[in-house]
mmCIF file of C-alpha atoms in Angstrom:
data_model
loop_
_atom_site.group_PDB
_atom_site.id
_atom_site.type_symbol
_atom_site.label_atom_id
_atom_site.label_comp_id
_atom_site.label_asym_id
_atom_site.label_seq_id
_atom_site.Cartn_x
_atom_site.Cartn_y
_atom_site.Cartn_z
ATOM 1 C CA THR A 1 1.842 20.896 5.889
ATOM 2 C CA PRO A 2 2.627 21.110 2.694
ATOM 3 C CA PHE A 3 0.917 17.655 2.197
ATOM 4 C CA VAL A 4 -1.928 16.203 5.175
ATOM 5 C CA HIS A 5 -2.749 12.604 4.674
ATOM 6 C CA PRO A 6 -4.645 10.498 7.052
ATOM 7 C CA CYS A 7 -2.552 7.527 6.512
ATOM 8 C CA HIS A 8 -4.985 4.554 7.921
ATOM 9 C CA CYS A 9 -1.262 2.178 9.282
ATOM 10 C CA GLU A 10 -1.849 5.589 11.850
ATOM 11 C CA GLU A 11 -5.089 4.602 13.153
ATOM 12 C CA PRO A 12 -4.780 4.364 16.715
ATOM 13 C CA ARG A 13 -6.520 0.801 15.953
ATOM 14 C CA TRP A 14 -3.278 -0.855 14.513
ATOM 15 C CA ARG A 15 -1.500 0.044 17.095
ATOM 16 C CA ARG A 16 -3.004 -0.461 20.449
ATOM 17 C CA GLY A 17 -3.753 -3.164 22.016
ATOM 18 C CA ASN A 18 -3.379 -5.812 19.224
ATOM 19 C CA PRO A 19 -0.632 -8.413 18.809
ATOM 20 C CA GLY A 20 -1.951 -9.738 15.207
ATOM 21 C CA LEU A 21 -1.978 -6.180 13.415
ATOM 22 C CA ILE A 22 1.597 -5.877 15.165
ATOM 23 C CA PRO A 23 3.751 -8.682 15.952
ATOM 24 C CA THR A 24 7.580 -6.944 15.066
ATOM 25 C CA LEU A 25 6.705 -3.501 15.273
ATOM 26 C CA LEU A 26 7.427 -0.690 18.066
ATOM 27 C CA ARG A 27 6.683 2.784 16.140
ATOM 28 C CA VAL A 28 7.799 6.648 17.090
ATOM 29 C CA ILE A 29 4.928 8.087 15.652
ATOM 30 C CA LEU A 30 6.566 11.891 14.143
ATOM 31 C CA SER A 31 3.679 14.646 13.486
ATOM 32 C CA VAL A 32 3.881 16.949 11.566
ATOM 33 C CA GLU A 33 -0.626 19.021 12.398
ATOM 34 C CA ARG A 34 -2.318 15.904 10.934
ATOM 35 C CA CYS A 35 0.457 14.289 8.903
ATOM 36 C CA ALA A 36 1.631 10.935 10.384
ATOM 37 C CA LEU A 37 4.825 9.875 9.801
ATOM 38 C CA PRO A 38 5.970 7.247 11.357
ATOM 39 C CA LYS A 39 8.317 4.333 12.042
ATOM 40 C CA LEU A 40 10.986 3.755 14.837
ATOM 41 C CA TYR A 41 12.000 -0.203 13.938
ATOM 42 C CA ALA A 42 12.703 -2.720 17.337
ATOM 43 C CA LYS A 43 11.364 -6.595 18.125
ATOM 44 C CA GLU A 44 8.530 -6.041 20.320
ATOM 45 C CA GLY A 45 5.158 -4.079 19.437
ATOM 46 C CA ARG A 46 5.229 -1.222 21.803
ATOM 47 C CA ILE A 47 4.717 2.495 21.332
ATOM 48 C CA SER A 48 5.177 5.477 21.885
ATOM 49 C CA ARG A 49 3.442 8.339 21.001
ATOM 50 C CA GLN A 50 3.607 11.248 19.433
ATOM 51 C CA SER A 51 6.083 14.491 18.808
ATOM 52 C CA PRO A 52 4.957 17.655 18.471
ATOM 53 C CA SER A 53 7.266 18.678 15.611
ATOM 54 C CA LEU A 54 9.471 17.041 12.652
ATOM 55 C CA PRO A 55 12.873 17.142 13.841
ATOM 56 C CA ASP A 56 16.175 17.331 11.692
ATOM 57 C CA THR A 57 17.118 14.636 13.135
ATOM 58 C CA PRO A 58 15.200 11.826 15.753
ATOM 59 C CA THR A 59 14.717 13.263 19.294
ATOM 60 C CA THR A 60 16.784 12.323 22.446
ATOM 61 C CA LEU A 61 12.808 10.372 22.899
ATOM 62 C CA HIS A 62 12.735 8.691 20.366
ATOM 63 C CA GLU A 63 16.934 7.562 20.229
ATOM 64 C CA THR A 64 16.134 6.229 24.637
ATOM 65 C CA ILE A 65 13.567 4.280 22.780
ATOM 66 C CA ALA A 66 15.633 3.187 20.487
ATOM 67 C CA GLU A 67 18.260 1.888 22.688
ATOM 68 C CA GLN A 68 16.431 0.084 25.205
ATOM 69 C CA HIS A 69 14.509 -1.738 22.514
ATOM 70 C CA ARG A 70 18.182 -2.785 21.488
ATOM 71 C CA CYS A 71 17.754 -1.307 18.137
ATOM 72 C CA SER A 72 20.865 -0.287 16.035
ATOM 73 C CA PHE A 73 19.503 2.203 13.790
ATOM 74 C CA ILE A 74 15.969 4.745 13.550
ATOM 75 C CA ARG A 75 13.950 4.662 9.769
ATOM 76 C CA MET A 76 11.651 7.728 9.503
ATOM 77 C CA SER A 77 9.400 6.868 5.951
ATOM 78 C CA PRO A 78 7.323 9.085 6.096
ATOM 79 C CA PHE A 79 4.256 9.668 3.502
ATOM 80 C CA LEU A 80 5.115 13.199 2.112
ATOM 81 C CA PRO A 81 5.179 13.909 -1.801
ATOM 82 C CA ALA A 82 8.557 14.200 -3.411
ATOM 83 C CA GLU A 83 8.028 17.252 -4.551
ATOM 84 C CA ALA A 84 6.302 18.459 -1.285
ATOM 85 C CA SER A 85 10.724 17.344 0.781
ATOM 86 C CA ALA A 86 11.646 20.626 0.563
ATOM 87 C CA LYS A 87 9.941 22.686 1.692
ATOM 88 C CA ALA A 88 9.080 19.402 5.284
ATOM 89 C CA GLY A 89 12.965 19.985 5.878
ATOM 90 C CA TRP A 90 13.802 16.559 3.477
ATOM 91 C CA PRO A 91 15.423 14.799 4.402
ATOM 92 C CA PRO A 92 16.731 15.328 7.903
ATOM 93 C CA GLN A 93 21.052 16.081 8.047
ATOM 94 C CA SER A 94 23.803 13.336 9.555
ATOM 95 C CA ALA A 95 20.562 10.323 7.465
ATOM 96 C CA LEU A 96 21.367 7.717 5.293
ATOM 97 C CA PRO A 97 19.111 6.895 1.932
ATOM 98 C CA SER A 98 17.658 3.485 3.339
ATOM 99 C CA PRO A 99 18.547 0.641 1.668
ATOM 100 C CA LEU A 100 15.083 -0.744 1.818
ATOM 101 C CA HIS A 101 12.028 1.562 1.210
ATOM 102 C CA LEU A 102 9.043 1.072 4.110
ATOM 103 C CA LEU A 103 5.860 2.195 2.218
ATOM 104 C CA ALA A 104 5.798 1.998 -1.606
ATOM 105 C CA GLU A 105 7.204 4.867 -2.896
ATOM 106 C CA HIS A 106 5.241 4.742 -6.453
ATOM 107 C CA VAL A 107 1.631 5.592 -5.549
ATOM 108 C CA TRP A 108 -0.632 4.952 -8.519
ATOM 109 C CA TYR A 109 -4.160 6.637 -6.813
ATOM 110 C CA LEU A 110 -7.664 7.503 -8.894
ATOM 111 C CA PRO A 111 -9.245 11.270 -8.284
ATOM 112 C CA LEU A 112 -12.695 10.779 -7.781
ATOM 113 C CA VAL A 113 -13.253 14.260 -7.751
ATOM 114 C CA THR A 114 -12.381 17.429 -8.709
ATOM 115 C CA PRO A 115 -9.721 18.813 -8.558
ATOM 116 C CA ASP A 116 -7.200 16.977 -7.522
ATOM 117 C CA PRO A 117 -7.156 16.064 -3.756
ATOM 118 C CA TRP A 118 -4.552 14.734 -4.288
ATOM 119 C CA ASN A 119 -2.292 17.762 -5.640
ATOM 120 C CA THR A 120 -0.217 19.088 -3.882
ATOM 121 C CA ASN A 121 -0.452 22.705 -6.572
ATOM 122 C CA ASN A 122 -3.909 22.638 -5.496
ATOM 123 C CA SER A 123 -6.242 24.620 -2.498
ATOM 124 C CA PRO A 124 -6.909 22.277 0.740
ATOM 125 C CA ARG A 125 -9.040 18.941 -0.575
ATOM 126 C CA PRO A 126 -13.055 19.397 1.349
ATOM 127 C CA PRO A 127 -14.296 17.865 4.278
ATOM 128 C CA VAL A 128 -14.965 14.029 3.279
ATOM 129 C CA GLY A 129 -18.063 14.144 2.102
ATOM 130 C CA GLU A 130 -17.980 17.695 0.186
ATOM 131 C CA GLY A 131 -15.929 16.950 -2.505
ATOM 132 C CA PRO A 132 -16.746 19.849 -5.296
ATOM 133 C CA GLY A 133 -16.584 17.724 -7.957
ATOM 134 C CA VAL A 134 -17.678 14.585 -8.310
ATOM 135 C CA ARG A 135 -16.940 11.834 -11.069
ATOM 136 C CA ALA A 136 -19.413 10.191 -12.851
ATOM 137 C CA GLU A 137 -18.374 6.964 -13.864
ATOM 138 C CA GLU A 138 -18.763 7.390 -17.131
ATOM 139 C CA ASP A 139 -16.106 9.974 -16.740
ATOM 140 C CA LEU A 140 -13.158 7.515 -14.444
ATOM 141 C CA LEU A 141 -14.414 4.478 -17.228
ATOM 142 C CA LYS A 142 -13.195 6.591 -20.638
ATOM 143 C CA ALA A 143 -10.084 7.261 -18.857
ATOM 144 C CA MET A 144 -9.326 3.570 -18.232
ATOM 145 C CA ARG A 145 -6.954 2.039 -20.593
ATOM 146 C CA LYS A 146 -8.888 0.550 -23.167
ATOM 147 C CA THR A 147 -8.208 -3.328 -22.526
ATOM 148 C CA THR A 148 -8.623 -1.993 -19.248
ATOM 149 C CA ARG A 149 -12.070 -1.884 -20.163
ATOM 150 C CA ASN A 150 -13.050 -3.949 -22.552
ATOM 151 C CA LEU A 151 -12.025 -6.677 -20.071
ATOM 152 C CA ILE A 152 -14.426 -4.583 -17.733
ATOM 153 C CA ARG A 153 -16.965 -5.897 -19.902
ATOM 154 C CA ARG A 154 -16.371 -8.989 -20.406
ATOM 155 C CA ALA A 155 -15.903 -10.202 -16.555
ATOM 156 C CA GLU A 156 -19.436 -9.175 -16.850
ATOM 157 C CA LYS A 157 -20.806 -10.452 -19.554
ATOM 158 C CA ASP A 158 -18.982 -13.921 -18.661
ATOM 159 C CA GLY A 159 -20.643 -13.969 -15.933
ATOM 160 C CA VAL A 160 -18.676 -12.063 -12.511
ATOM 161 C CA GLU A 161 -20.136 -11.903 -9.057
ATOM 162 C CA ILE A 162 -18.340 -9.394 -7.173
ATOM 163 C CA ILE A 163 -19.584 -9.138 -3.720
ATOM 164 C CA ALA A 164 -18.567 -7.209 -0.602
ATOM 165 C CA SER A 165 -18.808 -9.704 1.474
ATOM 166 C CA PRO A 166 -21.775 -9.357 4.671
ATOM 167 C CA ALA A 167 -19.382 -11.497 6.881
ATOM 168 C CA PRO A 168 -15.560 -10.151 6.557
ATOM 169 C CA VAL A 169 -14.768 -11.551 9.803
ATOM 170 C CA ARG A 170 -15.179 -15.400 7.996
ATOM 171 C CA ASP A 171 -14.855 -14.701 4.282
ATOM 172 C CA VAL A 172 -11.227 -13.211 5.045
ATOM 173 C CA GLU A 173 -10.924 -17.878 5.192
ATOM 174 C CA ALA A 174 -11.560 -17.454 1.418
ATOM 175 C CA PHE A 175 -8.574 -14.682 0.771
ATOM 176 C CA ILE A 176 -6.159 -16.096 3.172
ATOM 177 C CA ALA A 177 -6.500 -19.103 1.742
ATOM 178 C CA LEU A 178 -6.564 -17.949 -2.286
ATOM 179 C CA HIS A 179 -3.715 -15.442 -0.590
ATOM 180 C CA GLU A 180 -1.717 -18.633 -0.078
ATOM 181 C CA GLU A 181 -2.092 -20.293 -3.462
ATOM 182 C CA THR A 182 -0.840 -16.411 -4.782
ATOM 183 C CA ARG A 183 1.881 -16.531 -2.317
ATOM 184 C CA ARG A 184 4.034 -19.175 -3.872
ATOM 185 C CA ARG A 185 2.800 -18.604 -7.526
ATOM 186 C CA HIS A 186 4.635 -15.600 -7.056
ATOM 187 C CA HIS A 187 7.140 -16.747 -4.375
ATOM 188 C CA PHE A 188 6.904 -12.730 -2.461
ATOM 189 C CA THR A 189 6.787 -12.412 1.751
ATOM 190 C CA PRO A 190 3.823 -12.415 2.732
ATOM 191 C CA TYR A 191 1.639 -10.525 5.986
ATOM 192 C CA THR A 192 0.863 -13.383 8.410
ATOM 193 C CA ASN A 193 -2.241 -14.779 7.984
ATOM 194 C CA ASP A 194 -2.651 -14.222 11.895
ATOM 195 C CA PHE A 195 -2.454 -10.169 10.230
ATOM 196 C CA PHE A 196 -4.881 -10.308 7.856
ATOM 197 C CA ARG A 197 -7.771 -11.807 10.015
ATOM 198 C CA ALA A 198 -6.808 -9.205 12.803
ATOM 199 C CA GLN A 199 -6.971 -6.925 10.190
ATOM 200 C CA VAL A 200 -10.354 -7.292 9.270
ATOM 201 C CA THR A 201 -12.136 -8.488 12.468
ATOM 202 C CA ARG A 202 -10.494 -5.348 13.692
ATOM 203 C CA PHE A 203 -11.380 -2.611 11.103
ATOM 204 C CA ALA A 204 -14.349 -4.334 9.260
ATOM 205 C CA ALA A 205 -17.463 -3.693 12.116
ATOM 206 C CA GLN A 206 -16.758 0.158 11.681
ATOM 207 C CA GLY A 207 -17.576 -0.378 8.216
ATOM 208 C CA GLU A 208 -13.783 0.595 7.513
ATOM 209 C CA CYS A 209 -12.555 -2.159 6.357
ATOM 210 C CA THR A 210 -14.169 -4.585 3.060
ATOM 211 C CA VAL A 211 -13.635 -7.768 2.164
ATOM 212 C CA TYR A 212 -14.623 -7.611 -1.514
ATOM 213 C CA LEU A 213 -15.214 -11.806 -3.082
ATOM 214 C CA ALA A 214 -15.531 -12.568 -7.338
ATOM 215 C CA ARG A 215 -17.053 -15.684 -8.100
ATOM 216 C CA TYR A 216 -17.167 -17.687 -11.108
ATOM 217 C CA GLN A 217 -19.139 -21.097 -11.674
ATOM 218 C CA GLY A 218 -19.949 -21.054 -8.103
ATOM 219 C CA GLU A 219 -16.247 -20.584 -6.837
ATOM 220 C CA VAL A 220 -14.360 -18.065 -5.973
ATOM 221 C CA ALA A 221 -12.080 -17.011 -7.897
ATOM 222 C CA ALA A 222 -10.293 -13.628 -6.462
ATOM 223 C CA ALA A 223 -10.495 -11.703 -3.096
ATOM 224 C CA SER A 224 -9.375 -8.185 -2.072
ATOM 225 C CA ILE A 225 -8.334 -6.289 0.991
ATOM 226 C CA HIS A 226 -10.308 -2.931 0.656
ATOM 227 C CA MET A 227 -9.635 -0.235 3.712
ATOM 228 C CA HIS A 228 -11.454 3.414 4.434
ATOM 229 C CA LEU A 229 -10.182 6.567 6.139
ATOM 230 C CA GLY A 230 -10.618 9.756 5.650
ATOM 231 C CA GLY A 231 -12.066 10.357 2.161
ATOM 232 C CA GLU A 232 -9.795 6.809 1.283
ATOM 233 C CA THR A 233 -10.083 3.772 0.109
ATOM 234 C CA SER A 234 -7.412 2.082 -0.464
ATOM 235 C CA TYR A 235 -6.644 -1.218 -2.553
ATOM 236 C CA HIS A 236 -4.541 -3.494 -0.163
ATOM 237 C CA HIS A 237 -3.319 -6.651 -0.474
ATOM 238 C CA GLY A 238 -5.676 -9.159 -3.251
ATOM 239 C CA ALA A 239 -5.712 -12.935 -4.352
ATOM 240 C CA SER A 240 -6.864 -15.359 -7.385
ATOM 241 C CA ALA A 241 -6.916 -18.771 -8.309
ATOM 242 C CA SER A 242 -4.844 -19.671 -10.884
ATOM 243 C CA LYS A 243 -7.253 -22.388 -12.077
ATOM 244 C CA PHE A 244 -9.602 -18.972 -13.287
ATOM 245 C CA ALA A 245 -6.460 -16.838 -15.382
ATOM 246 C CA LYS A 246 -7.889 -16.232 -17.766
ATOM 247 C CA ILE A 247 -10.411 -15.157 -16.370
ATOM 248 C CA PRO A 248 -10.466 -11.584 -15.712
ATOM 249 C CA THR A 249 -12.354 -11.409 -12.317
ATOM 250 C CA SER A 250 -9.451 -9.364 -10.957
ATOM 251 C CA TYR A 251 -11.087 -5.925 -12.920
ATOM 252 C CA LEU A 252 -14.184 -6.125 -12.522
ATOM 253 C CA LEU A 253 -13.197 -6.277 -8.981
ATOM 254 C CA GLN A 254 -11.707 -3.323 -8.996
ATOM 255 C CA TRP A 255 -14.269 -1.553 -10.458
ATOM 256 C CA THR A 256 -16.648 -2.262 -8.066
ATOM 257 C CA ALA A 257 -14.396 -1.307 -5.241
ATOM 258 C CA ILE A 258 -13.865 2.213 -6.898
ATOM 259 C CA ARG A 259 -17.971 2.566 -8.182
ATOM 260 C CA ASP A 260 -18.839 1.775 -4.511
ATOM 261 C CA ALA A 261 -15.784 4.351 -2.534
ATOM 262 C CA LEU A 262 -17.624 6.684 -5.048
ATOM 263 C CA LYS A 263 -20.884 6.224 -3.279
ATOM 264 C CA ARG A 264 -19.746 6.222 -0.108
ATOM 265 C CA GLY A 265 -18.003 10.425 -0.951
ATOM 266 C CA ASP A 266 -14.469 9.167 -0.521
ATOM 267 C CA HIS A 267 -11.862 11.608 -3.214
ATOM 268 C CA VAL A 268 -9.603 8.702 -3.719
ATOM 269 C CA TYR A 269 -9.141 5.302 -4.621
ATOM 270 C CA ASN A 270 -4.829 4.066 -3.512
ATOM 271 C CA PHE A 271 -3.746 1.126 -5.043
ATOM 272 C CA TRP A 272 -0.443 1.822 -4.260
ATOM 273 C CA GLY A 273 2.572 1.067 -4.611
ATOM 274 C CA ILE A 274 3.804 0.245 -8.734
ATOM 275 C CA ALA A 275 7.147 -0.084 -10.406
ATOM 276 C CA PRO A 276 8.593 3.326 -10.990
ATOM 277 C CA MET A 277 7.496 4.483 -14.601
ATOM 278 C CA THR A 278 11.204 4.300 -16.838
ATOM 279 C CA ALA A 279 11.298 0.794 -16.241
ATOM 280 C CA PRO A 280 9.290 -1.174 -18.569
ATOM 281 C CA THR A 281 5.790 -3.149 -17.187
ATOM 282 C CA PRO A 282 4.555 -6.248 -18.681
ATOM 283 C CA PRO A 283 2.302 -7.416 -21.215
ATOM 284 C CA PRO A 284 -1.199 -7.521 -19.845
ATOM 285 C CA SER A 285 -2.593 -10.773 -19.119
ATOM 286 C CA PRO A 286 -6.705 -11.290 -18.156
ATOM 287 C CA ASP A 287 -5.823 -11.332 -15.058
ATOM 288 C CA GLY A 288 -4.240 -8.506 -13.901
ATOM 289 C CA ARG A 289 -0.830 -10.231 -12.485
ATOM 290 C CA GLY A 290 1.143 -10.574 -15.195
ATOM 291 C CA GLU A 291 5.147 -11.308 -15.323
ATOM 292 C CA SER A 292 7.885 -9.107 -13.438
ATOM 293 C CA PRO A 293 9.776 -8.068 -16.262
ATOM 294 C CA LEU A 294 13.388 -7.168 -16.897
ATOM 295 C CA SER A 295 13.492 -3.261 -15.302
ATOM 296 C CA PRO A 296 16.940 -1.224 -14.796
ATOM 297 C CA PHE A 297 17.502 0.181 -11.299
ATOM 298 C CA VAL A 298 19.207 2.862 -10.409
ATOM 299 C CA GLY A 299 22.180 2.036 -8.692
ATOM 300 C CA LYS A 300 22.015 -1.616 -9.123
ATOM 301 C CA GLY A 301 25.091 -3.828 -7.659
ATOM 302 C CA PRO A 302 26.122 -6.573 -9.082
ATOM 303 C CA GLY A 303 24.184 -10.035 -9.989
ATOM 304 C CA ASP A 304 20.544 -7.299 -9.996
ATOM 305 C CA ARG A 305 18.426 -10.148 -11.696
ATOM 306 C CA GLY A 306 16.244 -6.293 -12.082
ATOM 307 C CA ARG A 307 13.179 -7.502 -10.952
ATOM 308 C CA HIS A 308 10.880 -5.049 -9.687
ATOM 309 C CA PRO A 309 8.617 -6.466 -6.918
ATOM 310 C CA PHE A 310 5.338 -4.285 -8.113
ATOM 311 C CA SER A 311 6.078 -4.684 -11.757
ATOM 312 C CA GLY A 312 3.795 -7.447 -11.946
ATOM 313 C CA VAL A 313 0.954 -5.144 -11.099
ATOM 314 C CA THR A 314 2.283 -1.693 -12.332
ATOM 315 C CA LEU A 315 0.497 -2.406 -15.709
ATOM 316 C CA PHE A 316 -3.140 -3.538 -13.976
ATOM 317 C CA LYS A 317 -3.380 -0.755 -11.531
ATOM 318 C CA THR A 318 -2.449 1.830 -14.305
ATOM 319 C CA GLY A 319 -4.497 0.930 -16.807
ATOM 320 C CA PHE A 320 -7.425 2.080 -14.050
ATOM 321 C CA GLY A 321 -6.575 5.976 -14.819
ATOM 322 C CA GLY A 322 -5.508 7.566 -12.570
ATOM 323 C CA SER A 323 -2.295 9.557 -11.365
ATOM 324 C CA LEU A 324 1.200 8.942 -10.156
ATOM 325 C CA LEU A 325 2.363 10.299 -6.556
ATOM 326 C CA PRO A 326 6.003 9.309 -6.238
ATOM 327 C CA LEU A 327 7.143 10.179 -2.086
ATOM 328 C CA VAL A 328 10.513 10.461 -0.060
ATOM 329 C CA HIS A 329 12.432 7.468 0.483
ATOM 330 C CA CYS A 330 13.085 6.504 3.696
ATOM 331 C CA MET A 331 16.448 7.141 5.083
ATOM 332 C CA ASP A 332 18.288 5.423 8.948
ATOM 333 C CA PHE A 333 20.020 6.825 11.905
ATOM 334 C CA PRO A 334 22.536 4.670 12.941
ATOM 335 C CA LEU A 335 22.565 4.576 16.861
ATOM 336 C CA ALA A 336 25.008 1.689 16.510
ATOM 337 C CA ARG A 337 27.802 0.272 15.395
ATOM 338 C CA THR A 338 26.139 -3.382 14.250
ATOM 339 C CA TYR A 339 23.731 -0.776 11.884
ATOM 340 C CA THR A 340 26.420 -1.812 9.668
ATOM 341 C CA LEU A 341 25.927 -5.547 9.107
ATOM 342 C CA THR A 342 22.175 -4.331 8.579
ATOM 343 C CA ARG A 343 23.240 -2.288 5.816
ATOM 344 C CA ILE A 344 25.521 -4.810 3.731
ATOM 345 C CA PHE A 345 23.173 -7.344 4.668
ATOM 346 C CA GLU A 346 19.893 -5.122 3.063
ATOM 347 C CA GLN A 347 21.875 -3.739 0.598
ATOM 348 C CA LEU A 348 23.059 -7.591 -0.400
ATOM 349 C CA ARG A 349 19.135 -8.800 -0.468
ATOM 350 C CA LYS A 350 18.110 -5.421 -2.621
ATOM 351 C CA TRP A 351 20.936 -7.019 -5.380
ATOM 352 C CA ARG A 352 20.710 -10.383 -5.377
#
């Protein structure tokens, strides 16, 4: 394959027997060797296993399952670098570009080894723990934006303490409380609290999930949930208290998670989504949240306020150094006329 990514989203424990992790999702997994490519969406969380190859269009099996669950369309969203799309035969014929995205399509990541394991021009990456050139902490610090580096040092000087929770199932409740405050502050649609609890409960016992807590003056000022799989640490969820907005807790928290990833022998630290690099980014803020600036969208419609959902965290994430991995856009395969209604609704939702 042109790119191999053992995405934690396709790890069987996300899908098997845990309604807290898949409350509204039906997945049909399409595989190209080890590169798992989701997605089929419906109202129930039932699962079909794998197809041996990536078809140009959904197979009869996929369409049959979709129709059984009264789906009006199939949405395919592979974790596939845009530059590898032609070799992989993407986009499929007869597909329509989805009005919205499923995966973040502009992924920011920090290579922890050399050569860059996610650079598709490099040779295949080595096994976990056998990286040819592990980057030193000093090298990573030098590659950061100066402001980011200074804010990490300031948090240390201010007495911020970062803890990898020894009891993540208990401490996910502290994260949930901060996440609810963050949701109200920034007005986004969150995952459910049951999702967070199920994610941590399911993976923390195997050492594949870490809940980080940033403590300041005896209180939890910020928290995050990170996943670990296949030599990759992923920053999944973050939250912070407005009470300590001027304390750069989130910077030290991320740096601690990066250092822990190095100690595990990981190859990549995945920050996940950022705004398109053509969009302006907000001025830095001590807590890394920033404000969502006006940003031009390609093909924006009437009434578009020009706000990208990741604008507020883009400057924060990119300040740690790293590289951009553009992914292909997800595609829709209509199965029923009712898809038109869904498409119109999603286009309006995007343009608002």
